[in-house]
XYZ file of C-alpha atoms in Angstrom:
473
model
C -12.652 109.392 91.775
C -16.185 108.897 93.012
C -17.132 107.728 96.477
C -17.793 104.217 95.162
C -14.320 103.945 93.593
C -12.782 103.858 90.137
C -13.946 101.061 87.811
C -11.330 98.547 86.641
C -12.001 96.860 83.275
C -10.126 94.117 81.390
C -9.846 94.467 77.592
C -9.401 91.120 75.801
C -7.973 90.967 72.263
C -7.450 87.971 69.944
C -3.965 88.282 68.439
C -4.944 85.960 65.576
C -8.018 87.945 64.550
C -10.186 84.806 64.668
C -7.752 82.425 62.923
C -7.023 80.484 66.121
C -10.641 79.392 66.312
C -10.465 78.200 62.698
C -7.057 76.470 62.740
C -6.857 75.366 66.380
C -8.324 71.914 65.813
C -6.129 71.304 62.753
C -2.804 72.353 64.318
C -3.302 71.544 67.982
C -6.035 68.895 67.854
C -7.784 71.194 70.321
C -10.505 73.822 70.051
C -9.303 77.234 71.214
C -11.163 80.526 70.928
C -8.160 82.775 70.446
C -4.617 83.721 71.435
C -5.317 86.304 74.107
C -3.707 89.665 74.711
C -5.132 91.666 77.625
C -4.884 95.173 79.044
C -6.174 96.925 82.149
C -8.370 100.008 81.757
C -8.368 102.306 84.796
C -8.197 106.063 85.461
C -9.099 106.647 81.794
C -6.018 104.868 80.355
C -5.095 101.449 78.968
C -2.102 99.692 80.597
C -0.400 96.546 79.289
C 2.927 94.711 79.161
C 4.932 93.606 76.129
C 8.461 93.319 74.804
C 8.778 97.104 75.211
C 7.926 96.911 78.920
C 4.865 98.545 80.470
C 2.959 100.731 78.008
C 0.109 103.222 78.352
C -2.338 104.631 75.809
C -5.908 105.817 75.430
C -8.357 102.882 75.624
C -8.762 100.977 72.358
C -6.054 102.865 70.424
C -3.443 100.101 70.048
C -2.696 98.399 66.739
C -5.285 95.759 67.696
C -8.150 98.248 67.583
C -11.247 97.541 69.640
C -11.238 94.635 72.112
C -13.029 91.383 71.288
C -14.643 91.417 74.746
C -14.399 93.177 78.092
C -14.678 92.023 81.694
C -15.520 94.226 84.670
C -13.000 93.358 87.391
C -14.455 95.515 90.158
C -13.691 98.930 91.590
C -10.654 100.338 93.348
C -10.429 103.004 96.026
C -6.681 103.366 95.589
C -5.577 106.893 94.585
C -4.068 107.206 91.126
C -0.724 108.435 92.474
C -0.360 105.261 94.572
C -1.106 103.185 91.457
C 1.501 105.094 89.446
C 4.119 104.564 92.161
C 3.304 100.850 92.144
C 3.742 100.725 88.342
C 7.079 102.451 88.679
C 8.272 99.690 90.994
C 7.045 96.986 88.593
C 8.692 98.460 85.506
C 12.019 98.727 87.299
C 11.953 95.103 88.384
C 9.339 92.408 87.687
C 7.954 93.908 84.491
C 10.960 95.542 82.868
C 11.238 95.018 79.102
C 13.926 92.336 79.414
C 11.677 90.200 81.656
C 9.006 89.731 78.979
C 8.407 86.127 77.925
C 5.558 85.226 75.589
C 4.689 81.994 77.383
C 5.659 82.484 81.022
C 5.682 86.211 81.812
C 3.413 88.098 79.456
C 0.677 90.708 79.201
C -1.864 88.425 80.885
C 0.351 87.877 83.948
C 0.719 91.657 84.158
C -3.043 92.234 83.864
C -3.682 89.663 86.591
C -1.161 91.271 88.946
C -2.557 94.765 88.366
C -6.131 93.539 88.896
C -5.197 91.917 92.209
C -3.417 95.089 93.295
C -6.284 97.426 92.399
C -9.331 95.444 93.489
C -8.200 92.076 94.851
C -9.644 90.051 91.943
C -7.971 87.815 89.355
C -8.613 87.954 85.620
C -10.612 85.015 84.112
C -8.810 81.650 84.292
C -9.445 80.812 80.632
C -6.936 83.558 79.747
C -4.253 82.563 82.275
C -4.548 78.831 81.481
C -4.156 79.185 77.707
C -0.305 78.882 77.480
C -0.322 75.591 79.395
C -3.199 74.271 77.273
C -1.179 74.963 74.115
C 2.116 73.608 75.509
C 0.404 70.398 76.597
C -0.360 69.542 72.961
C 2.250 67.753 70.746
C 2.415 70.655 68.300
C 2.692 73.131 71.163
C 5.700 71.293 72.576
C 7.416 71.441 69.195
C 6.552 75.121 68.847
C 7.732 76.143 72.330
C 11.508 76.500 71.540
C 10.743 78.690 68.527
C 8.394 80.897 70.546
C 11.018 81.208 73.299
C 13.584 82.281 70.695
C 11.388 85.000 69.231
C 9.457 86.056 72.347
C 11.480 89.240 72.831
C 10.529 90.490 69.382
C 6.811 89.870 69.846
C 4.659 92.595 71.332
C 1.961 95.169 70.806
C 3.359 98.587 69.946
C 1.054 101.506 70.787
C 3.808 104.069 70.367
C 3.791 105.147 74.033
C 6.232 103.529 76.425
C 6.560 104.334 80.121
C 10.151 105.535 80.358
C 11.724 106.883 83.523
C 11.581 110.465 82.271
C 7.968 110.000 81.239
C 7.138 108.782 84.692
C 8.899 111.684 86.394
C 6.955 114.057 84.151
C 3.738 112.218 84.990
C 4.556 112.324 88.684
C 5.158 116.068 88.488
C 1.838 116.494 86.681
C 0.093 114.482 89.395
C 1.697 116.566 92.172
C 0.714 119.744 90.357
C -2.848 118.481 89.908
C -3.028 117.513 93.578
C -1.946 120.999 94.663
C -4.401 122.561 92.242
C -7.131 120.309 93.603
C -6.323 121.398 97.161
C -6.556 125.069 96.143
C -9.867 124.458 94.385
C -11.188 122.635 97.434
C -10.215 125.571 99.639
C -11.960 128.007 97.283
C -15.008 125.732 97.141
C -15.232 125.657 100.941
C -15.026 129.453 101.146
C -17.705 129.792 98.465
C -19.955 127.349 100.309
C -19.529 129.362 103.509
C -20.526 132.548 101.689
C -23.558 130.861 100.121
C -24.591 129.475 103.479
C -24.396 132.919 105.073
C -26.372 134.398 102.173
C -29.094 131.757 102.565
C -29.312 132.494 106.275
C -29.725 136.224 105.564
C -32.415 135.525 102.951
C -34.299 133.238 105.347
C -34.068 135.794 108.125
C -35.352 138.524 105.811
C -38.167 136.268 104.572
C -39.230 135.443 108.130
C -39.175 139.139 109.018
C -41.313 140.064 105.964
C -43.758 137.283 106.785
C -44.073 138.548 110.332
C -44.702 142.118 109.110
C -47.269 140.862 106.579
C -49.131 138.890 109.232
C -49.059 141.873 111.535
C -50.400 144.069 108.744
C -53.331 141.681 108.186
C -54.225 141.792 111.855
C -54.066 145.579 112.088
C -55.742 146.481 108.752
C -59.412 146.677 107.669
C -61.413 143.883 109.275
C -63.271 141.423 107.122
C -62.290 141.717 103.433
C -58.619 142.498 104.020
C -58.289 139.816 106.679
C -59.938 137.266 104.388
C -57.531 138.224 101.580
C -54.541 137.895 103.905
C -55.731 134.510 105.201
C -56.056 133.215 101.650
C -52.661 134.626 100.713
C -51.087 133.009 103.771
C -52.565 129.623 102.906
C -51.364 129.871 99.314
C -47.905 130.839 100.514
C -47.779 127.878 102.884
C -48.885 125.521 100.111
C -46.233 126.920 97.769
C -48.823 127.739 95.066
C -48.755 131.524 95.152
C -52.344 131.274 93.879
C -51.349 129.511 90.622
C -53.015 126.147 89.945
C -51.161 125.376 86.669
C -54.174 123.278 85.674
C -53.036 120.331 87.827
C -54.685 119.235 91.065
C -52.168 117.220 93.068
C -53.729 114.977 95.708
C -52.539 115.535 99.252
C -51.320 111.924 99.513
C -49.029 112.352 96.495
C -47.575 115.548 97.922
C -47.040 113.856 101.286
C -45.325 110.840 99.682
C -43.019 113.036 97.617
C -42.159 115.134 100.635
C -41.462 111.985 102.669
C -39.152 110.632 99.945
C -37.301 113.940 99.705
C -36.940 114.054 103.477
C -35.669 110.479 103.632
C -33.161 111.148 100.853
C -31.878 114.271 102.598
C -31.587 112.397 105.891
C -29.505 109.661 104.224
C -27.232 112.262 102.630
C -26.832 113.988 105.984
C -26.017 110.699 107.736
C -23.431 109.895 105.076
C -21.768 113.262 105.561
C -21.883 113.021 109.333
C -20.681 109.407 109.553
C -18.275 108.951 112.435
C -14.569 108.795 111.577
C -12.765 105.487 112.117
C -11.279 104.727 115.533
C -7.489 104.522 115.376
C -4.747 104.621 118.003
C -1.985 106.968 116.771
C -0.089 107.566 120.023
C -0.052 104.065 121.487
C 3.368 102.859 120.268
C 6.841 104.309 120.880
C 8.454 103.109 117.658
C 12.067 103.734 118.705
C 11.638 101.704 121.900
C 9.937 98.876 119.995
C 12.714 98.767 117.374
C 15.387 98.599 120.082
C 13.401 95.880 121.820
C 13.118 93.899 118.581
C 16.885 94.047 117.987
C 17.529 92.799 121.523
C 15.095 89.914 121.064
C 16.306 88.613 117.688
C 20.016 89.521 117.528
C 21.991 86.276 117.402
C 18.803 84.185 117.086
C 18.076 84.697 113.389
C 20.072 84.645 110.172
C 22.485 87.643 110.310
C 21.453 88.600 106.766
C 17.901 89.229 108.051
C 19.125 92.085 110.252
C 19.188 94.270 107.115
C 15.379 94.269 107.210
C 15.452 95.782 110.717
C 17.657 98.560 109.318
C 15.147 99.078 106.480
C 12.320 99.222 109.024
C 14.253 101.852 110.978
C 14.596 103.918 107.785
C 10.900 103.643 107.026
C 9.575 104.309 110.519
C 12.071 106.749 112.083
C 13.728 108.476 109.133
C 10.398 108.866 107.291
C 11.715 107.288 104.103
C 9.049 106.025 101.701
C 7.933 102.420 101.503
C 10.607 101.916 98.850
C 13.031 101.592 101.776
C 11.522 98.166 102.522
C 13.000 95.571 100.174
C 11.110 92.857 98.345
C 11.954 90.296 101.013
C 10.638 92.416 103.901
C 7.289 90.659 104.258
C 8.980 87.256 104.046
C 11.165 88.424 106.945
C 8.016 89.407 108.871
C 6.577 85.981 108.083
C 9.647 84.263 109.541
C 9.296 86.268 112.746
C 5.579 85.468 113.011
C 5.877 81.758 112.303
C 9.204 80.708 113.864
C 8.314 78.662 116.950
C 11.896 78.968 118.183
C 11.393 82.711 118.784
C 9.638 83.950 121.907
C 6.138 85.466 121.713
C 7.538 88.938 122.505
C 9.146 88.975 119.034
C 5.753 88.627 117.341
C 4.166 91.164 119.679
C 6.938 93.683 118.982
C 6.957 93.406 115.171
C 3.142 93.727 115.155
C 3.336 96.856 117.327
C 5.808 98.397 114.875
C 3.551 97.484 111.944
C 0.602 99.020 113.844
C 2.455 102.346 113.936
C 3.353 101.939 110.248
C -0.310 101.266 109.414
C -0.983 104.993 109.851
C 1.337 105.877 106.950
C -0.174 106.722 103.565
C 2.064 104.393 101.554
C 1.801 101.276 103.741
C -0.644 99.936 101.112
C 2.319 99.298 98.797
C 3.809 97.005 101.433
C 0.519 95.187 101.996
C 0.140 94.451 98.312
C 3.443 92.574 98.357
C 1.474 90.026 100.425
C -1.173 89.320 97.800
C 0.308 85.899 96.917
C 1.567 84.453 100.193
C -1.062 86.060 102.489
C 1.507 86.032 105.306
C -0.267 88.566 107.520
C -3.797 87.255 107.048
C -2.820 83.585 107.430
C -1.236 84.474 110.764
C -4.280 86.556 111.800
C -6.610 83.692 110.900
C -5.310 81.829 113.968
C -6.256 84.774 116.193
C -8.209 82.695 118.746
C -5.092 80.599 119.483
C -2.691 83.530 119.957
C -1.422 84.774 123.354
C -3.192 87.873 124.666
C -0.314 90.298 123.970
C -0.094 89.136 120.346
C -3.877 89.555 120.038
C -3.649 93.105 121.376
C -0.859 93.994 118.931
C -2.717 92.454 115.980
C -5.985 94.294 116.733
C -4.042 97.544 117.080
C -2.533 96.943 113.635
C -5.957 96.262 112.086
C -7.635 99.256 113.740
C -4.921 101.603 112.482
C -5.276 100.280 108.919
C -8.654 102.050 108.830
C -6.814 105.401 108.924
C -6.573 105.390 105.114
C -9.275 104.324 102.657
C -6.894 102.199 100.555
C -5.678 100.107 103.503
C -9.187 99.736 104.915
C -10.315 98.460 101.508
C -7.463 95.923 101.659
C -8.906 94.568 104.903
C -12.275 94.118 103.175
C -11.097 92.209 100.072
C -13.449 89.296 99.359
C -11.140 87.263 97.087
C -10.647 83.831 98.657
C -7.699 81.455 98.913
C -7.333 78.005 100.440
C -5.762 77.655 103.874
C -5.766 73.963 104.675
C -9.315 72.790 104.097
C -10.862 76.253 104.611
C -11.598 79.119 102.236
C -10.150 82.333 103.633
C -10.404 85.994 102.593
C -9.287 89.301 104.078
C -12.825 90.282 105.108
C -13.418 86.898 106.769
C -10.218 87.197 108.800
C -10.885 90.848 109.719
C -14.380 89.941 110.929
C -13.078 86.915 112.836
C -10.566 89.098 114.691
C -13.248 91.697 115.506
C -15.749 89.157 116.845
C -13.217 87.161 118.889
C -11.974 90.404 120.425
C -15.500 91.377 121.455
C -15.955 87.984 123.126
C -12.677 88.272 125.057
C -12.609 88.692 128.836
C -9.826 91.279 128.537
C -11.207 94.822 128.701
C -8.595 96.379 126.377
C -9.103 93.663 123.766
C -12.874 94.176 123.993
C -12.340 97.884 123.326
C -10.205 97.073 120.278
C -12.916 94.697 119.033
C -15.513 97.426 119.493
C -13.303 99.808 117.493
C -12.967 97.251 114.680
C -16.731 96.678 114.505
C -17.289 100.461 114.491
C -14.781 100.850 111.653
C -16.417 98.044 109.691
C -19.808 99.698 110.196
C -18.406 103.000 108.908
C -17.387 101.135 105.748
C -20.988 99.882 105.402
C -20.248 96.178 105.835
C -22.766 95.632 108.631
C -24.216 92.590 106.863
C -20.877 90.822 106.953
C -20.512 91.545 110.660
C -24.037 90.257 111.357
C -23.287 87.019 109.523
C -20.114 86.634 111.548
C -22.059 87.053 114.803
C -24.460 84.325 113.671
C -21.486 82.017 113.104
C -19.622 82.688 116.319
C -22.450 83.143 118.806
């Protein structure tokens, strides 16, 4: 995957092959362009959902042939193995074959969910709104029971279904490829070191020969030899070696080209030498914070919710994967953050634990469970009204999310949602937290704000930060 990310594309097919556009007005008393089937194209494969569950194939090789149209949904910086693990979770639960419903839980709902997971964007509304448009017509209402009856037998069959064994095989292939990639990277680094040493030796030898040549010109026959050597030296410095090639290049052109080359090399060097993000890996004692959390909430919340503390213990202390955190985990976090009956220390403590978890590679899978409710970002949006200790814990959490590229990209999502009368997005909230921290009178919070702004700058979102300063100052 390139530095800019992997492109995510939506393929749109018309299941009726154009008949819907012809017969729509007659049957539904409504003009419709088509009955849409969609698929997500990413990492060189086509992914979609049907009565067989989640399927995968080479792009454009289903029974529907080539798509009617395509939409670019954006780019993702998520690694492919994280995406595959996410798909595995979906096919075992939300998007298993038995959950398929032609009208209410179909390929387009799947495409929309995958798009939001990969790049934070929804698929076009004209696709998602089509079932309701049809059902709101008299004929559509009559047709609905029949479609419900036959929905499980309707689907696109590419011949490749993601079974459990297929996924395990794919996972093994990915692990093998990752190890192979690491070995190749190690070999590449060694080769680069050898080439660098060779270039240094060549330069040293060239400088030595030049010095000897200059010395020879000084010591040899006076006028003619010295004149020859002077001319040779000038030609060497100009890079012509005495050959004109029939083209006279003006000095200004040469200077401009050299300046452009120099500027390009400087930019490449700056990109390579960009400072790493500022994170705080050793700030939180997770075991102490978990014990503190139990003491603060035991007997004050629904006893059933204590299972989520046990899951958090598994994830944080026993190094289990994010699968240890159940589907309701983020809702549990939301109850802790928004229950006014609980003391502020509860919110501070759960945020401190999440700040330590933010350093884990697979925390992105947990964050993407929040793509509908926006529990974390809605809470963070009220940053300026929070007590100082909650502010410190929240900024620690956000700083540590910059440890991994996928979680830092999550903080920078630009997709908006409505919160009251305001439009909110992840990048707006992240910037708001950074700026308010910088303006705080507390020294530690100022330092965290500085770290956030530094991390945002490393991700090349300086413009966003500048706009935020204009708003808040």
